[in-house]
Tab-separated table of C-alpha atoms in Angstrom:
chain	number	residue	atom	x	y	z
R	1	ILE	CA	57.888	-25.325	-27.695
R	2	ILE	CA	56.712	-22.174	-25.964
R	3	GLU	CA	53.852	-20.148	-27.394
R	4	TYR	CA	53.939	-16.363	-27.009
R	5	ARG	CA	50.896	-14.179	-27.633
R	6	THR	CA	52.824	-11.219	-29.063
R	7	PHE	CA	56.112	-10.581	-30.832
R	8	ASP	CA	57.161	-8.440	-27.859
R	9	GLU	CA	56.660	-11.375	-25.457
R	10	LEU	CA	58.551	-13.642	-27.864
R	11	ALA	CA	61.548	-11.283	-28.063
R	12	ARG	CA	61.560	-10.844	-24.291
R	13	GLY	CA	61.431	-14.638	-23.822
R	14	ALA	CA	64.356	-15.208	-26.176
R	15	SER	CA	66.299	-12.420	-24.469
R	16	ASN	CA	65.656	-13.890	-21.013
R	17	LYS	CA	66.629	-17.318	-22.380
R	18	GLU	CA	63.220	-18.836	-21.609
R	19	CYS	CA	63.807	-20.469	-24.990
R	20	ASP	CA	66.991	-21.268	-26.908
R	21	GLN	CA	65.724	-19.849	-30.201
R	22	ALA	CA	62.634	-18.039	-31.454
R	23	VAL	CA	60.904	-17.687	-34.824
R	24	ILE	CA	59.693	-14.210	-35.754
R	25	ALA	CA	58.177	-12.719	-38.905
R	26	ILE	CA	60.380	-9.991	-40.321
R	27	GLU	CA	58.935	-9.020	-43.715
R	28	ASN	CA	56.115	-9.784	-46.092
R	29	SER	CA	55.947	-9.483	-49.867
R	30	ILE	CA	52.712	-7.452	-49.608
R	31	ALA	CA	53.134	-5.386	-46.446
R	32	GLY	CA	56.918	-4.989	-46.597
R	33	SER	CA	59.252	-4.888	-43.616
R	34	ILE	CA	57.703	-5.453	-40.218
R	35	LEU	CA	59.551	-2.549	-38.627
R	36	PRO	CA	58.383	-3.155	-35.028
R	37	ASN	CA	59.958	-6.639	-35.194
R	38	TYR	CA	63.258	-5.243	-36.447
R	39	ALA	CA	63.157	-2.867	-33.470
R	40	LEU	CA	62.560	-5.825	-31.106
R	41	LEU	CA	65.655	-7.602	-32.447
R	42	ASP	CA	67.658	-4.481	-31.700
R	43	GLN	CA	66.028	-3.745	-28.329
R	44	PHE	CA	66.617	-7.253	-26.995
R	45	ALA	CA	70.003	-7.790	-28.714
R	46	LEU	CA	68.809	-10.847	-30.653
R	47	VAL	CA	70.818	-12.165	-33.578
R	48	ILE	CA	69.488	-13.829	-36.715
R	49	ILE	CA	70.913	-17.304	-37.253
R	50	LYS	CA	68.649	-18.647	-40.028
R	51	GLU	CA	65.775	-17.629	-42.237
R	52	PHE	CA	62.975	-19.258	-44.184
R	53	TYR	CA	60.184	-18.133	-46.465
R	54	LEU	CA	56.593	-19.321	-46.107
R	55	LYS	CA	53.878	-18.865	-48.749
R	56	ILE	CA	50.838	-17.358	-47.091
R	57	ASP	CA	47.285	-18.033	-48.272
R	58	HIS	CA	44.495	-16.220	-46.466
R	59	ASN	CA	41.065	-17.823	-46.419
R	60	LEU	CA	37.759	-16.503	-45.142
R	61	MET	CA	36.087	-19.016	-42.827
R	62	ALA	CA	33.060	-19.286	-40.580
R	63	LEU	CA	30.826	-21.888	-38.990
R	64	PRO	CA	29.431	-24.443	-41.474
R	65	ASP	CA	26.371	-23.523	-43.567
R	66	GLN	CA	26.917	-19.757	-43.385
R	67	LYS	CA	27.083	-17.534	-46.430
R	68	ILE	CA	29.311	-14.473	-46.917
R	69	LYS	CA	26.215	-12.223	-46.891
R	70	GLU	CA	25.496	-13.432	-43.319
R	71	ILE	CA	28.928	-12.383	-42.028
R	72	LYS	CA	28.813	-9.098	-40.108
R	73	GLU	CA	32.383	-9.046	-38.739
R	74	VAL	CA	35.695	-10.618	-39.704
R	75	HIS	CA	38.420	-10.820	-37.068
R	76	SER	CA	42.083	-11.368	-37.859
R	77	HIS	CA	45.621	-10.104	-37.397
R	78	PRO	CA	46.071	-6.539	-38.744
R	79	MET	CA	48.596	-7.760	-41.338
R	80	ALA	CA	46.136	-10.359	-42.667
R	81	LEU	CA	43.378	-7.749	-42.884
R	82	LEU	CA	45.717	-5.422	-44.772
R	83	GLN	CA	46.737	-8.190	-47.165
R	84	CYS	CA	43.060	-8.912	-47.982
R	85	SER	CA	41.808	-5.333	-48.348
R	86	ASN	CA	40.825	-5.666	-52.023
R	87	PHE	CA	38.628	-8.685	-51.286
R	88	PHE	CA	36.774	-6.885	-48.495
R	89	SER	CA	36.251	-3.751	-50.586
R	90	LYS	CA	33.556	-5.829	-52.349
R	91	TYR	CA	31.815	-6.375	-48.983
R	92	PRO	CA	31.489	-2.921	-47.369
R	93	SER	CA	28.931	-4.179	-44.833
R	94	ILE	CA	31.531	-6.475	-43.210
R	95	LYS	CA	33.286	-4.809	-40.287
R	96	LEU	CA	36.981	-5.730	-40.020
R	97	ILE	CA	38.299	-6.177	-36.470
R	98	GLU	CA	41.978	-6.548	-35.516
R	99	THR	CA	43.063	-9.408	-33.245
R	100	ASN	CA	46.434	-10.761	-32.107
R	101	ASP	CA	46.372	-13.958	-34.130
R	102	THR	CA	44.730	-15.367	-37.238
R	103	ALA	CA	44.105	-18.937	-36.059
R	104	LEU	CA	43.145	-17.942	-32.524
R	105	PHE	CA	39.942	-16.257	-33.638
R	106	ALA	CA	39.065	-19.217	-35.854
R	107	LYS	CA	39.308	-21.354	-32.718
R	108	LYS	CA	37.115	-18.892	-30.801
R	109	ILE	CA	34.417	-19.012	-33.495
R	110	SER	CA	34.424	-22.802	-33.347
R	111	GLU	CA	34.464	-23.201	-29.567
R	112	ASN	CA	31.777	-20.551	-28.936
R	113	LYS	CA	29.650	-21.322	-32.033
R	114	LEU	CA	29.755	-17.653	-33.053
R	115	GLU	CA	27.397	-17.130	-35.977
R	116	GLY	CA	27.772	-14.090	-38.200
R	117	LEU	CA	31.497	-13.869	-37.503
R	118	GLY	CA	34.335	-14.827	-39.800
R	119	ALA	CA	38.073	-15.282	-39.491
R	120	ILE	CA	40.959	-15.055	-41.914
R	121	ALA	CA	43.303	-17.985	-41.444
R	122	SER	CA	44.891	-20.991	-43.118
R	123	ILE	CA	43.042	-23.967	-44.554
R	124	GLU	CA	44.690	-26.017	-41.792
R	125	SER	CA	42.972	-23.811	-39.187
R	126	ALA	CA	39.586	-24.376	-40.838
R	127	LYS	CA	40.115	-28.146	-40.773
R	128	MET	CA	41.389	-28.116	-37.198
R	129	TYR	CA	38.420	-26.133	-35.869
R	130	GLY	CA	35.677	-27.542	-38.104
R	131	LEU	CA	35.041	-24.295	-39.965
R	132	GLU	CA	33.934	-23.907	-43.550
R	133	ILE	CA	35.967	-21.942	-46.094
R	134	LEU	CA	33.701	-19.258	-47.586
R	135	SER	CA	36.363	-17.976	-49.963
R	136	GLU	CA	39.880	-19.282	-50.644
R	137	SER	CA	43.085	-17.365	-51.244
R	138	ILE	CA	41.594	-13.912	-50.664
R	139	GLN	CA	44.889	-12.029	-50.344
R	140	THR	CA	45.336	-9.217	-52.861
R	141	ILE	CA	48.687	-10.443	-54.147
R	142	LYS	CA	48.557	-14.172	-54.799
R	143	ASN	CA	52.318	-14.708	-54.464
R	144	ASN	CA	52.224	-13.709	-50.799
R	145	VAL	CA	55.356	-14.794	-48.937
R	146	THR	CA	56.462	-13.993	-45.394
R	147	ARG	CA	60.103	-14.117	-44.384
R	148	PHE	CA	60.671	-15.570	-40.944
R	149	VAL	CA	63.954	-15.523	-39.079
R	150	ILE	CA	65.228	-17.716	-36.291
R	151	VAL	CA	66.840	-15.632	-33.574
R	152	GLU	CA	68.709	-16.249	-30.359
R	153	LYS	CA	70.320	-14.170	-27.639
R	154	LYS	CA	73.887	-14.845	-28.665
R	155	ILE	CA	75.562	-16.314	-31.696
R	156	SER	CA	75.742	-20.068	-31.449
R	157	ASN	CA	78.942	-22.029	-32.015
R	158	LYS	CA	77.656	-23.362	-35.320
R	159	LYS	CA	79.859	-22.641	-38.323
R	160	ASP	CA	77.278	-23.150	-41.085
R	161	PHE	CA	75.915	-19.600	-41.331
R	162	THR	CA	74.854	-18.476	-44.805
R	163	LYS	CA	73.524	-15.013	-43.979
R	164	ALA	CA	74.877	-11.811	-42.514
R	165	SER	CA	72.898	-8.882	-41.139
R	166	LEU	CA	74.201	-5.329	-40.886
R	167	LYS	CA	72.733	-2.438	-38.954
R	168	PHE	CA	73.505	1.134	-39.936
R	169	VAL	CA	73.029	3.917	-37.409
């Protein structure tokens, strides 16, 4: 397993065959199509070989024993911040800051004991990094699902495909 920090790095890695296959988010039931990722598939000539849907629950977390009123900033991926905008409209004093990854900032809070900062991430991230959930399932639309696709540089020899993708120009 190879971890890439950005979708661009992931697409480049799959294109250069650093990895056999890659998993990339392609659309979300709240935010819609992730157009930059569609462009990456085209730019790097990657083909979709499978897909899966993952229910996404966003949770606000911080170091243990903190209250929401003590949180001055919340850091998370721009898509997660967008998907939780209604929740944060009730907390105008909290500054929302975009980062590359949801779980990565949760880890940073834990490792650096950053008080007054929160992250939006999964319950698994909170458990892994010893953070406390201040509010569960804060996404605006509760049935929040992200579609992920598995891509590779060329079509494999497998014959069990169940999906087709068309591109119109």
